[in-house]
Structure formats: C-alpha cells, structure tokens
C-alpha cells in the first residue's frame, strides 16, 4: 500500500511517502529548489520520495492532500458574503486544488489518467494532529493543533486512541493564536515570513510589563478555547492573504494588526529602528499572554481526556519556550512534537490520516528520528570533497570513523567552527546533527564569532546545544527527551558558566537530546567531545548562511567556501582551510585550545 502525502500550494510545501504503514521519506521542497519556505507544487520533493520508495507516480495507491475546501463551508460562506475579496481568494484556492491531478501529471510528464491513485482531502488541522499522534510513541494521548489558519480554523483538539482521533473542540477564523503571534511579530518590526521565532528569542530579554493589555488582545475562554480582541486586528475585516509569485518565491503575508493596536501600545517599530527595552517588554508580554492561553487549553484538555501524554502540532508547536511549560504546569507527563510541526508536516499527517482513519489500518510506526531526507553515498561525498583539493584552499584527509571523531572533537575543542555533513537530511527546520555547524559551547564569545563569521543573525537570537541523552539531567532541570529541539529547558544554575554560548539570557537553552539509537555517529561525536573536554555538549546551528539548510554535498562545500568556516567534515573526509590556524586564533581570541581543551572535571 503506497500513500503519497503532498502539502501543495501553501508555504512549506513538502512531500512524504508511506509504504505499508511505515514512513519511507519526507522532505520540504525548499531543500531541493533552494527557496526558503517554498510554496507551489512540491514536484522535486515528490520526485525524491518516489525515488526513495522505488516507485513511479502511476504506482501510488493513494494521494493525500491536507486541505479540504469544503470544511466549515457555512462559516466560509458567511465571510464570503461580507467580504467579496475573501470569496475570490477561496474560489482561486478551490480551483487550484481541483487541478492537482493535472498539475502532478504535467510535472512528471505523464498523462493524467495514468495516475490511478485515489485522491483524499484531509482537513488541515486533522492532518496536523495526525502528523503528531499517529507517529508518536503513544497508544493513547491528547492531541492539539494550533497555527495561523488552515481550512478556516486555527485550533483543533482531540483524544487519540490507536488508529482514531475523536475531536473535542475547535476554534475557527478569525480567532487564532498563530495570527496573534504573527501580528505582534509584525508590530515589533519583523515582517519576513517565518520571523516569529525571532520574537520568541527576544522575549527573554524583557519583562511582561504590558501583560494586562495583552490579556485584552488574547484570552482563554472555556475548557480549551480562546478569543482574540478583534479590535486589535484587521485580518477578519480586510483578509489575511498569504501570497507568493510562484513556486520559486518565498511567501509574503500582509499586515495583520490594526491602528487600534498602535493606539493602545504605541507606534509599531519600523524594521530598521533599534530595539529598546520597551520592545523587549512587549515581546515578553506577548509570549506570556500566549503561554497563559496555552496552559489553560492544555489543562482543559488534560482534565477532559484524563491522558498523561500530549501530542502537539501546527506552527504554534514550534514555540519551544511554551512547550517546556507543559511539563511544569499541567498533569501531562510526556509530550511529543514531531520535527516538522508546522505546515511542512502536513504531508506526513495527511498520509497517516489516510492509512489509519480512512483505510482503518493499525498503527505500526513511530517517528523516533528526523532523518527522512536526501542522503548521498560515501563515494559522492568523497568526490565532492576531493573537488576542493585542486583549489589550494583546503587540506583534505580521509579518515576511518575513530580518527574522524577524534579529529572533529579536537577541532571543536580548539575553538574551530566545524561544518558537519553526514547521512540523510533532517525533516523539519532544525539541523539535528546531519546538516549542522558545530562549535565549542564553553566559549562565551562563540555566539558572536558564529554571527560575525557565518550566520549574520540578530545578536539577540540564541544558539542551541546538542547533548547526549545520558548527560541531560546533569546540565538541565528537565530530563524529558527533546530529540527535535522543540523544548527550551532551564540550564542548571551551576552549568550556565560551563556552556555559556548556547545558554540564553534567561538561563534556558533549546536543547537537542541525542540518543545512540537515533543518530549513532553524532552521539559518538558528543561522547568524544565529552572525553576530551569533560562536557558532552556542542553548540549546534543549521548548516546554511541565509538560505535553506544545505542538502547536497555540493551545497555544503559551497557554504564552507564562501563563509569563514574552519573545517568541513563530510562523510569520512575532513577539509581544513589552510588559513584555519589563523582563523582559530581569531575565533578563540586567545591562544586557542589550551585553556579549553583540558577536561573540566
Ligand atoms: Fe497549519
């Protein structure tokens, strides 16, 4: 039984393929067409999934689309009567989805009638919930999806049991936690699609001085529901359209906040204005109000279901600061957030919704790692690495695994910036040890060095640590697994000075817990770093520079060359920039490894 999930004509376009109940491959289109948050038809992602499963499009049994134009039709019609522009947008979307078979056939140069698959339309939030619950390790759980908007709702919650989910409540447009967060993100001067996580990082610098006002902007209501103060927004009166020119352009979202919000909170920050303490406090207040609503919804859901396990999905599930509070503020003891919790994850969710809810098949798969993307052979990686040898810019060595880990760990301990390219690409927006840039977490200056030399990010944004799962309790106040970097836990007070680079200003870190079973090579590297330095932790940031995370070996080499990365480890090859020794001096700001390389026991 072959099921293809396709998130199309929407930001974070993606594809996933499930064969006989097991996920075989999943990837976002942006990794392949190199356009951040790419929308449109994810033809390359579909092509990759089919190749990985060894099947042709004509052999697929079911195609699952996470969009149901007929969901909440009555509410849509009411809005359409009030807002003609909205009606036209809906018609355009419905036409687009009606032509998906023809678009697929055209992309793969086959006749439409050779696609014998049955097409299924899975409601957006049902697909989000399926993307978490059906691949979670839980037989039963409470399930919650929250995002900006999808199929005219922003929030759905359910009780999940085996291959079924029973919906317990929903919140429909125009009330939306995602819209709330995006509107305030815009108000704070961050207008790019996907900028919300920046404001989450900024919130740690402030105090919730404006919380009372924010409680008027969004407030909990009922057992697991909430309301927006609609005066503060314009999406309900003027639309909230996400637009993109074509599949090769990043989507753009129009303004969401109203003049009334500026009247109450002061003028919006312009994108080029400096950030002040007031902005920090606004961000802090926004985050605090979101958390109050989420805690209320989680508690309501816990009370209604009696469950101890919770599955979260939708863009709001990327709020790792809030997620961590499930464990401290509710009866839930276990939380599962799959790595592509946002709209990319819909392709996985739609496919598993067909497998279980439509075909009635039992569950037999758990997503316990994130490595579902493209993978290249040792020979391909070696060939690309070797192509750098004639350039005179890098020294290359080919090492066995033991020597490779020794050498990489030593480079990290000496303060060098290491590109680490191994195995299959990660599913979801986080680099989790296969397409990562690694650095020494013990050096307080490493955040500035990474920003100056490679990432060029806003200085207030934190970097994240990876840690062996065995050491989590020694460094963090929580030990619940965070394999996909979807939780931010407080670093133990006595360890904040030990790993200052990835510890945020509020003493938390958005950690990745690494198990031997999920990523054996990365786990061994962390152990090796621990042997060398006494600290089994590395700073782990995505392998990219203002672009989607690198996918192919050629992109890794290109990023290595055009940035001031010191070392590239690709497969079993190590490339060291010939100027790396000098750069390492510059990075450490001292005579490098001596002070830091000694075990800190
Ligand atoms: Fe969504």
Coordinates of C-alpha atoms and ligand atoms in Angstrom, one line a residue:
X1 CA 0.0 0.0 0.0
X2 CA 1.7 3.2 -1.2
X3 CA 0.4 6.6 0.1
X4 CA 1.9 9.9 -1.0
X5 CA 1.3 12.9 1.2
X6 CA 1.6 16.3 -0.6
X7 CA 1.4 19.7 1.0
X8 CA 1.0 21.9 -2.1
X9 CA 0.0 25.5 -3.0
X10 CA 0.9 26.7 0.5
X11 CA 4.0 27.8 2.3
X12 CA 6.4 25.0 3.5
X13 CA 5.4 22.8 0.5
X14 CA 6.5 19.2 1.1
X15 CA 6.0 15.6 0.3
X16 CA 6.1 12.3 2.3
X17 CA 5.7 8.7 1.3
X18 CA 4.3 5.9 3.5
X19 CA 4.6 2.3 2.3
X20 CA 2.8 -0.5 4.1
X21 CA 2.3 1.8 7.1
X22 CA 5.9 3.0 7.5
X23 CA 7.3 6.4 6.6
X24 CA 10.0 5.9 3.9
X25 CA 10.9 9.5 3.1
X26 CA 9.9 13.1 3.7
X27 CA 11.3 16.4 2.6
X28 CA 10.5 20.1 2.2
X29 CA 10.6 21.5 -1.3
X30 CA 12.8 24.3 -0.1
X31 CA 15.7 21.9 0.5
X32 CA 15.6 20.9 -3.2
X33 CA 14.6 24.1 -5.0
X34 CA 16.6 26.3 -2.6
X35 CA 13.8 28.8 -2.0
X36 CA 13.1 29.4 1.7
X37 CA 9.5 28.3 2.7
X38 CA 8.8 27.5 -0.9
X39 CA 5.1 27.2 -1.8
X40 CA 3.6 25.8 -5.0
X41 CA 3.5 22.2 -6.1
X42 CA 6.5 20.3 -4.5
X43 CA 7.4 18.4 -7.6
X44 CA 11.1 17.9 -6.6
X45 CA 10.1 16.7 -3.1
X46 CA 7.6 14.3 -4.6
X47 CA 10.2 13.0 -7.1
X48 CA 12.6 12.4 -4.2
X49 CA 10.0 10.5 -2.2
X50 CA 9.1 8.3 -5.2
X51 CA 12.7 7.5 -5.9
X52 CA 13.4 6.6 -2.3
X53 CA 10.5 4.3 -2.3
X54 CA 11.5 2.9 -5.7
X55 CA 8.1 3.5 -7.2
X56 CA 6.6 5.6 -10.1
X57 CA 3.8 8.1 -9.6
X58 CA 1.5 5.8 -11.6
X59 CA 2.1 3.0 -8.9
X60 CA 0.9 5.1 -6.0
X61 CA -2.4 3.9 -4.4
X62 CA -3.5 7.0 -2.5
X63 CA -2.6 10.6 -2.7
X64 CA -3.4 12.6 0.5
X65 CA -3.8 16.4 0.3
X66 CA -4.0 18.2 3.6
X67 CA -6.7 20.7 2.5
X68 CA -10.4 20.3 2.4
X69 CA -12.1 23.2 0.6
X70 CA -15.5 22.0 1.9
X71 CA -14.5 22.1 5.5
X72 CA -16.5 24.7 7.5
X73 CA -18.3 25.7 4.4
X74 CA -21.1 27.6 6.2
X75 CA -18.6 29.9 8.1
X76 CA -16.7 30.5 4.9
X77 CA -19.9 31.4 3.0
X78 CA -20.9 33.9 5.8
X79 CA -17.5 35.6 5.5
X80 CA -17.6 35.5 1.7
X81 CA -20.9 37.4 1.7
X82 CA -19.4 40.1 3.9
X83 CA -16.0 40.2 2.1
X84 CA -16.0 39.7 -1.8
X85 CA -12.2 39.7 -1.9
X86 CA -12.3 36.7 0.5
X87 CA -14.7 34.9 -1.7
X88 CA -12.5 35.4 -4.7
X89 CA -9.5 34.1 -2.8
X90 CA -11.4 31.0 -1.8
X91 CA -12.5 30.3 -5.3
X92 CA -8.9 30.6 -6.5
X93 CA -7.8 28.1 -3.9
X94 CA -10.5 25.7 -4.7
X95 CA -9.7 25.9 -8.4
X96 CA -6.0 25.3 -7.7
X97 CA -6.7 22.1 -5.7
X98 CA -9.2 20.9 -8.2
X99 CA -6.4 20.8 -10.8
X100 CA -3.8 18.9 -8.6
X101 CA -4.0 15.7 -10.7
X102 CA -3.3 17.6 -13.9
X103 CA -0.5 19.6 -12.3
X104 CA 1.1 16.4 -11.0
X105 CA 0.8 14.7 -14.4
X106 CA 2.3 17.7 -16.1
X107 CA 5.2 17.9 -13.6
X108 CA 6.0 14.2 -14.2
X109 CA 5.3 14.4 -17.9
X110 CA 2.7 11.6 -17.8
X111 CA -1.0 11.5 -18.9
X112 CA -3.4 12.4 -16.1
X113 CA -5.3 9.2 -16.5
X114 CA -2.1 7.1 -15.7
X115 CA -2.3 8.4 -12.1
X116 CA -4.6 5.6 -10.7
X117 CA -4.3 6.8 -7.1
X118 CA -7.4 7.7 -5.1
X119 CA -7.2 11.4 -4.0
X120 CA -8.2 12.2 -0.4
X121 CA -8.7 15.7 1.0
X122 CA -7.8 15.7 4.7
X123 CA -8.8 18.7 6.7
X124 CA -5.8 20.9 7.6
X125 CA -5.8 20.6 11.4
X126 CA -6.8 16.9 11.3
X127 CA -3.6 16.4 9.2
X128 CA -1.6 18.4 11.7
X129 CA -2.9 16.3 14.6
X130 CA -2.3 13.1 12.6
X131 CA 1.3 14.2 11.9
X132 CA 1.9 14.1 15.6
X133 CA -0.3 11.5 17.1
X134 CA -0.1 8.7 14.5
X135 CA 3.8 8.8 14.5
X136 CA 4.1 9.3 18.3
X137 CA 5.1 6.6 20.7
X138 CA 1.8 6.9 22.5
X139 CA -1.1 4.4 22.0
X140 CA -3.4 7.0 23.6
X141 CA -2.9 10.7 24.0
X142 CA -4.5 14.1 24.0
X143 CA -3.8 15.9 20.7
X144 CA -3.7 19.6 19.9
X145 CA -3.1 21.5 16.7
X146 CA -2.7 25.3 16.7
X147 CA -1.5 27.6 13.9
X148 CA -2.3 30.7 12.0
X149 CA -5.1 29.5 9.8
X150 CA -5.9 26.3 7.8
X151 CA -9.3 25.3 6.3
X152 CA -10.8 28.2 8.2
X153 CA -9.8 27.1 11.6
X154 CA -6.7 27.8 13.8
X155 CA -7.1 25.3 16.6
X156 CA -8.3 21.7 16.9
X157 CA -8.0 19.3 19.8
X158 CA -8.8 15.7 20.2
X159 CA -8.5 12.5 22.1
X160 CA -6.4 9.9 20.2
X161 CA -6.7 6.2 20.7
X162 CA -4.9 3.7 18.4
X163 CA -5.8 4.5 14.8
X164 CA -8.5 7.0 15.7
X165 CA -8.8 10.6 16.9
X166 CA -12.1 12.0 18.4
X167 CA -12.3 15.8 18.0
X168 CA -13.2 17.6 21.3
X169 CA -13.1 21.2 20.2
X170 CA -12.1 23.7 17.6
X171 CA -11.5 27.5 17.2
X172 CA -12.4 28.9 13.9
X173 CA -11.3 32.0 12.0
X174 CA -10.8 34.8 12.9
X175 CA -9.6 33.7 16.3
X176 CA -6.1 32.4 16.0
X177 CA -3.0 32.1 18.2
X178 CA -0.8 32.0 15.2
X179 CA -2.3 35.2 13.8
X180 CA -1.9 36.8 17.2
X181 CA 1.8 35.9 17.3
X182 CA 2.4 37.0 13.7
X183 CA 0.5 40.3 14.1
X184 CA 2.6 41.2 17.1
X185 CA 5.8 40.0 15.4
X186 CA 5.0 42.4 12.5
X187 CA 4.2 45.2 15.1
X188 CA 7.7 44.7 16.5
X189 CA 9.2 45.3 13.1
X190 CA 9.8 41.7 11.9
X191 CA 7.9 41.3 8.6
X192 CA 9.5 38.4 6.9
X193 CA 7.6 35.2 6.6
X194 CA 8.6 32.9 9.5
X195 CA 10.1 35.6 11.7
X196 CA 8.0 34.6 14.8
X197 CA 10.8 32.6 16.3
X198 CA 13.0 35.7 16.4
X199 CA 10.4 37.5 18.7
X200 CA 10.3 34.3 20.9
X201 CA 14.1 34.8 21.4
X202 CA 13.7 38.5 22.0
X203 CA 11.0 37.9 24.7
X204 CA 13.7 36.5 27.1
X205 CA 15.3 40.0 27.4
X206 CA 12.1 41.7 28.7
X207 CA 9.6 41.7 31.5
X208 CA 5.8 41.2 30.8
X209 CA 5.1 44.9 31.6
X210 CA 2.2 45.1 29.2
X211 CA 0.6 41.8 30.1
X212 CA -2.7 43.4 31.2
X213 CA -3.2 44.9 27.8
X214 CA -2.2 41.7 26.1
X215 CA -4.9 39.9 28.1
X216 CA -7.3 42.1 26.2
X217 CA -5.6 41.1 22.9
X218 CA -5.9 37.3 23.5
X219 CA -7.6 35.5 26.4
X220 CA -8.5 31.9 27.3
X221 CA -12.2 31.1 27.2
X222 CA -13.9 27.8 28.2
X223 CA -12.3 24.4 28.7
X224 CA -9.9 24.6 25.8
X225 CA -10.6 27.6 23.7
X226 CA -9.7 31.3 23.4
X227 CA -10.7 34.5 21.9
X228 CA -8.9 37.4 20.2
X229 CA -9.8 41.0 20.9
X230 CA -10.7 41.6 17.3
X231 CA -10.3 45.4 17.5
X232 CA -6.6 44.9 17.6
X233 CA -6.6 43.0 14.2
X234 CA -7.6 43.6 10.6
X235 CA -7.4 40.0 9.2
X236 CA -11.1 39.5 9.9
X237 CA -12.1 42.7 8.2
X238 CA -9.6 43.0 5.4
X239 CA -8.3 39.4 4.8
X240 CA -5.0 37.8 5.7
X241 CA -3.7 36.7 2.5
X242 CA -0.5 34.8 2.0
X243 CA 0.8 35.4 -1.4
X244 CA 3.7 34.1 -3.5
X245 CA 4.7 34.8 -7.0
X246 CA 5.3 31.2 -8.0
X247 CA 6.9 28.1 -6.6
X248 CA 10.3 29.8 -6.7
X249 CA 9.5 32.6 -4.4
X250 CA 9.1 32.9 -0.6
X251 CA 5.6 33.7 0.5
X252 CA 4.6 37.1 1.9
X253 CA 1.9 37.8 4.5
X254 CA 0.1 41.1 4.6
X255 CA -0.3 43.3 7.7
X256 CA -2.5 41.8 10.4
X257 CA -2.6 44.4 13.3
X258 CA -5.0 47.4 13.4
X259 CA -4.5 51.1 14.1
X260 CA -6.2 50.4 17.4
X261 CA -3.3 48.2 18.5
X262 CA -0.9 51.1 17.8
X263 CA -3.2 53.5 19.7
X264 CA -3.1 51.2 22.7
X265 CA 0.6 50.1 22.6
X266 CA 2.2 53.0 20.8
X267 CA 3.6 53.2 17.2
X268 CA 4.8 50.0 15.6
X269 CA 8.5 49.6 15.4
X270 CA 10.0 50.1 11.9
X271 CA 12.2 47.3 10.7
X272 CA 15.3 49.4 10.8
X273 CA 14.7 51.0 14.2
X274 CA 16.8 50.0 17.1
X275 CA 15.3 47.5 19.6
X276 CA 14.7 49.1 23.0
X277 CA 13.8 47.7 26.4
X278 CA 10.2 48.7 25.6
X279 CA 10.3 46.3 22.6
X280 CA 11.8 43.6 24.8
X281 CA 9.0 44.1 27.3
X282 CA 6.4 44.0 24.5
X283 CA 7.8 40.7 23.3
X284 CA 7.9 39.3 26.8
X285 CA 4.2 40.3 27.3
X286 CA 3.2 38.7 24.1
X287 CA 4.9 35.5 24.9
X288 CA 3.4 35.5 28.5
X289 CA -0.1 36.0 27.2
X290 CA 0.3 33.2 24.7
X291 CA 1.5 30.9 27.4
X292 CA -1.4 31.8 29.7
X293 CA -3.8 30.7 26.9
X294 CA -1.9 27.6 26.1
X295 CA -1.6 26.5 29.7
X296 CA -5.4 27.0 30.1
X297 CA -6.1 24.9 26.9
X298 CA -3.6 22.1 27.9
X299 CA -5.1 21.9 31.4
X300 CA -8.7 21.8 30.0
X301 CA -7.6 19.0 27.6
X302 CA -5.9 17.1 30.4
X303 CA -9.0 17.3 32.5
X304 CA -11.3 16.2 29.7
X305 CA -9.2 13.3 28.4
X306 CA -7.5 12.1 31.6
X307 CA -4.5 11.5 29.5
X308 CA -0.9 11.8 30.6
X309 CA 0.6 12.1 27.1
X310 CA 0.1 15.1 24.8
X311 CA 0.9 15.5 21.1
X312 CA 1.4 19.0 19.7
X313 CA 1.4 20.1 16.1
X314 CA 0.9 23.3 14.0
X315 CA 3.2 26.3 13.8
X316 CA 2.5 27.2 17.5
X317 CA 4.1 23.9 18.5
X318 CA 7.4 25.4 17.4
X319 CA 7.2 27.7 20.5
X320 CA 9.8 25.7 22.4
X321 CA 9.6 28.1 25.4
X322 CA 5.9 27.4 25.8
X323 CA 6.2 23.7 25.1
X324 CA 8.6 23.2 28.0
X325 CA 5.9 24.5 30.3
X326 CA 3.5 21.6 29.6
X327 CA 5.7 19.6 31.9
X328 CA 5.7 22.1 34.8
X329 CA 2.1 23.5 34.6
X330 CA -0.2 20.6 33.6
X331 CA -0.8 16.9 34.5
X332 CA 0.8 15.8 31.2
X333 CA 4.0 13.8 31.8
X334 CA 5.0 13.2 28.2
X335 CA 4.9 15.4 25.2
X336 CA 5.6 14.6 21.5
X337 CA 6.2 17.2 18.9
X338 CA 7.4 15.8 15.6
X339 CA 10.3 17.7 13.9
X340 CA 8.2 19.3 11.1
X341 CA 5.4 20.5 13.4
X342 CA 4.5 23.4 11.0
X343 CA 2.8 23.1 7.7
X344 CA 5.6 21.0 6.1
X345 CA 4.5 18.2 8.4
X346 CA 1.0 18.2 6.8
X347 CA 2.3 15.8 4.1
X348 CA 3.2 13.2 6.7
X349 CA 0.0 13.9 8.7
X350 CA -2.3 13.6 5.6
X351 CA -0.6 10.3 4.5
X352 CA -1.1 8.7 8.0
X353 CA -4.6 10.0 8.3
X354 CA -5.4 8.0 5.1
X355 CA -3.6 5.0 6.4
X356 CA -5.4 4.9 9.7
X357 CA -8.6 6.9 9.6
X358 CA -9.7 6.1 6.1
X359 CA -8.2 2.7 5.4
X360 CA -8.5 1.6 9.0
X361 CA -5.1 0.0 9.2
X362 CA -3.5 -0.4 12.7
X363 CA -0.5 1.7 13.8
X364 CA 2.9 0.2 13.4
X365 CA 5.3 3.2 13.1
X366 CA 7.0 5.7 15.4
X367 CA 9.0 8.6 14.2
X368 CA 11.9 8.4 16.6
X369 CA 14.4 10.3 14.5
X370 CA 14.3 13.1 11.9
X371 CA 16.5 11.7 9.1
X372 CA 14.0 11.2 6.3
X373 CA 15.5 13.5 3.7
X374 CA 18.0 13.0 0.8
X375 CA 21.1 11.0 1.5
X376 CA 24.2 10.8 -0.6
X377 CA 26.7 7.9 -0.9
X378 CA 30.2 7.8 0.6
X379 CA 31.5 7.9 -2.9
X380 CA 29.5 11.0 -3.9
X381 CA 30.6 12.9 -0.7
X382 CA 34.2 11.8 -1.3
X383 CA 34.1 13.0 -4.9
X384 CA 32.8 16.4 -3.9
X385 CA 35.3 16.8 -1.1
X386 CA 38.1 15.8 -3.5
X387 CA 37.0 18.5 -5.9
X388 CA 38.2 21.1 -3.4
X389 CA 41.7 19.6 -3.5
X390 CA 42.9 21.4 -6.6
X391 CA 41.8 24.8 -5.3
X392 CA 44.7 25.3 -2.9
X393 CA 42.2 26.4 -0.2
X394 CA 41.8 23.3 1.8
X395 CA 43.9 20.4 3.1
X396 CA 42.0 17.1 2.9
X397 CA 42.2 13.9 4.8
X398 CA 40.3 10.7 4.5
X399 CA 39.9 9.0 7.9
X400 CA 38.3 6.0 9.5
X401 CA 35.5 6.6 11.9
X402 CA 37.6 6.6 15.0
X403 CA 40.1 9.0 13.7
X404 CA 37.3 11.2 12.1
X405 CA 35.6 11.5 15.5
X406 CA 38.9 12.2 17.3
X407 CA 39.9 14.9 14.8
X408 CA 36.4 16.5 14.7
X409 CA 36.2 16.6 18.5
X410 CA 39.7 18.1 18.7
X411 CA 38.8 20.9 16.2
X412 CA 35.7 21.8 18.2
X413 CA 37.6 21.8 21.5
X414 CA 40.2 24.1 19.9
X415 CA 37.5 26.7 19.1
X416 CA 37.2 26.0 15.4
X417 CA 33.9 26.2 13.5
X418 CA 33.1 22.9 12.0
X419 CA 30.6 22.1 9.2
X420 CA 29.3 18.6 9.9
X421 CA 27.7 16.9 6.9
X422 CA 26.6 13.2 7.4
X423 CA 23.8 10.8 6.3
X424 CA 20.3 11.8 5.5
X425 CA 19.0 15.4 5.7
X426 CA 16.7 16.3 8.6
X427 CA 13.0 16.5 8.2
X428 CA 11.8 19.9 9.7
X429 CA 13.5 23.2 10.1
X430 CA 16.1 22.2 12.7
X431 CA 19.6 20.9 12.0
X432 CA 19.9 17.8 14.2
X433 CA 23.4 16.6 13.7
X434 CA 23.4 15.6 10.0
X435 CA 23.5 19.1 8.4
X436 CA 24.9 21.1 11.3
X437 CA 27.6 23.7 12.0
X438 CA 29.2 22.8 15.3
X439 CA 31.2 24.8 17.8
X440 CA 32.5 24.8 21.4
X441 CA 29.7 25.7 23.8
X442 CA 32.2 26.5 26.6
X443 CA 33.4 29.7 25.0
X444 CA 31.2 32.7 25.8
X445 CA 32.4 34.5 22.7
X446 CA 31.4 31.7 20.3
X447 CA 27.9 33.2 19.7
X448 CA 29.4 36.5 18.4
X449 CA 32.1 34.6 16.4
X450 CA 29.5 32.5 14.7
X451 CA 27.4 35.5 13.9
X452 CA 30.3 37.6 12.6
X453 CA 31.8 34.9 10.5
X454 CA 28.9 32.8 9.2
X455 CA 25.3 33.3 10.4
X456 CA 24.9 37.1 10.4
X457 CA 21.8 36.8 12.6
X458 CA 20.3 39.3 15.0
X459 CA 22.5 39.3 18.1
X460 CA 19.6 38.6 20.5
X461 CA 18.9 35.2 18.9
X462 CA 20.2 32.3 20.9
X463 CA 22.1 29.3 19.5
X464 CA 21.2 25.8 20.6
X465 CA 23.1 22.9 22.2
X466 CA 23.1 19.2 21.4
X467 CA 23.8 16.9 24.4
X468 CA 24.0 13.2 24.9
X469 CA 20.7 12.0 26.5
X470 CA 22.7 10.4 29.3
X471 CA 24.0 13.8 30.4
X472 CA 20.8 15.8 30.2
X473 CA 20.0 15.7 33.9
X474 CA 23.5 16.9 34.8
X475 CA 23.1 20.0 32.7
X476 CA 19.3 20.7 32.6
X477 CA 16.5 21.0 35.1
X478 CA 14.3 18.7 32.9
X479 CA 15.2 15.3 31.5
X480 CA 12.2 14.7 29.3
X481 CA 13.6 13.9 25.8
X482 CA 13.9 16.8 23.3
X483 CA 15.2 14.9 20.2
X484 CA 13.9 17.5 17.8
X485 CA 14.9 20.8 19.6
X486 CA 11.3 21.6 20.4
X487 CA 11.7 22.3 24.1
X488 CA 13.7 25.0 25.9
X489 CA 14.7 23.9 29.4
X490 CA 16.4 25.9 32.2
X491 CA 20.2 25.1 32.3
X492 CA 21.2 24.1 35.8
X493 CA 22.5 27.2 37.6
X494 CA 25.9 25.7 38.2
X495 CA 26.2 24.7 34.5
X496 CA 25.4 28.1 32.9
X497 CA 29.0 29.2 33.1
X498 CA 30.1 25.8 31.7
X499 CA 28.1 26.1 28.5
X500 CA 27.6 29.9 28.2
X501 CA 27.5 30.1 24.3
X502 CA 24.1 28.2 23.9
X503 CA 22.6 29.4 27.2
X504 CA 20.1 32.2 26.5
X505 CA 19.8 35.4 28.6
X506 CA 17.0 33.8 30.7
X507 CA 19.1 30.8 31.6
X508 CA 17.3 28.4 29.2
X509 CA 18.5 26.5 26.1
X510 CA 16.6 25.0 23.2
X511 CA 18.3 21.7 23.5
X512 CA 18.6 18.6 21.3
X513 CA 18.9 15.4 23.3
X514 CA 20.8 12.8 21.3
X515 CA 20.4 9.1 21.7
X516 CA 22.7 6.4 20.5
X517 CA 19.8 4.8 18.6
X518 CA 18.6 7.9 16.8
X519 CA 21.9 9.1 15.5
X520 CA 24.8 6.8 16.4
X521 CA 27.6 8.8 14.8
X522 CA 26.5 12.2 16.2
X523 CA 26.1 10.6 19.7
X524 CA 29.6 9.2 19.4
X525 CA 31.0 12.6 18.4
X526 CA 29.3 14.1 21.5
X527 CA 30.8 11.4 23.7
X528 CA 34.2 12.1 22.1
X529 CA 33.9 15.8 22.8
X530 CA 32.9 14.9 26.4
X531 CA 36.0 12.6 26.7
X532 CA 38.2 15.5 25.5
X533 CA 36.7 18.4 27.4
X534 CA 34.6 16.9 30.2
X535 CA 31.5 18.5 28.6
X536 CA 29.4 16.2 26.2
X537 CA 27.8 19.2 24.6
X538 CA 28.3 21.0 21.3
X539 CA 26.7 24.2 20.0
X540 CA 24.7 23.1 17.0
X541 CA 23.3 25.5 14.4
X542 CA 22.0 24.8 11.0
X543 CA 24.4 24.3 8.1
X544 CA 23.5 27.4 6.0
X545 CA 24.0 31.1 5.5
X546 CA 20.8 32.9 4.8
X547 CA 19.4 30.1 2.7
X548 CA 17.6 26.8 3.3
X549 CA 19.7 24.3 5.1
X550 CA 22.2 22.7 2.7
X551 CA 21.0 19.5 1.2
X552 CA 23.5 18.2 -1.4
X553 CA 27.3 17.8 -0.7
X554 CA 28.0 20.5 -3.3
X555 CA 25.9 23.0 -1.3
X556 CA 27.8 22.1 1.9
X557 CA 31.1 22.6 0.1
X558 CA 29.9 25.9 -1.4
X559 CA 28.8 27.2 2.1
X560 CA 32.1 26.1 3.6
X561 CA 34.0 28.0 0.9
X562 CA 32.0 31.2 1.0
X563 CA 31.9 31.6 4.8
X564 CA 34.6 31.7 7.4
X565 CA 34.0 28.1 8.5
X566 CA 37.3 26.5 9.5
X567 CA 36.7 22.8 8.9
X568 CA 34.2 20.7 6.9
X569 CA 33.6 17.1 7.8
X570 CA 31.7 15.4 5.0
X571 CA 31.3 11.7 5.2
X572 CA 34.8 10.4 6.1
X573 CA 36.6 13.4 4.6
X574 CA 37.9 16.3 6.6
X575 CA 38.7 19.6 4.8
X576 CA 40.6 22.2 6.8
X577 CA 41.0 25.7 5.4
X578 CA 44.7 26.4 5.1
X579 CA 44.1 29.6 6.9
X580 CA 42.2 27.8 9.7
X581 CA 45.0 28.0 12.2
X582 CA 45.0 31.8 11.9
X583 CA 41.2 31.9 12.0
X584 CA 41.1 29.7 15.1
X585 CA 43.3 32.2 16.8
X586 CA 40.8 34.9 15.8
X587 CA 37.9 32.8 16.9
X588 CA 39.2 32.0 20.4
X589 CA 40.7 35.4 20.9
X590 CA 43.4 33.6 22.9
X591 CA 46.0 31.0 22.1
X592 CA 43.2 28.6 21.4
X593 CA 42.8 25.2 22.9
X594 CA 45.0 25.0 25.9
X595 CA 42.6 26.7 28.3
X596 CA 39.5 24.9 27.0
X597 CA 40.8 21.5 25.9
X598 CA 41.6 20.2 29.4
X599 CA 38.8 18.1 30.9
X600 CA 36.7 20.3 33.1
X601 CA 36.1 17.6 35.8
Ligands
LIG1 FE1 -1.1 24.8 9.6

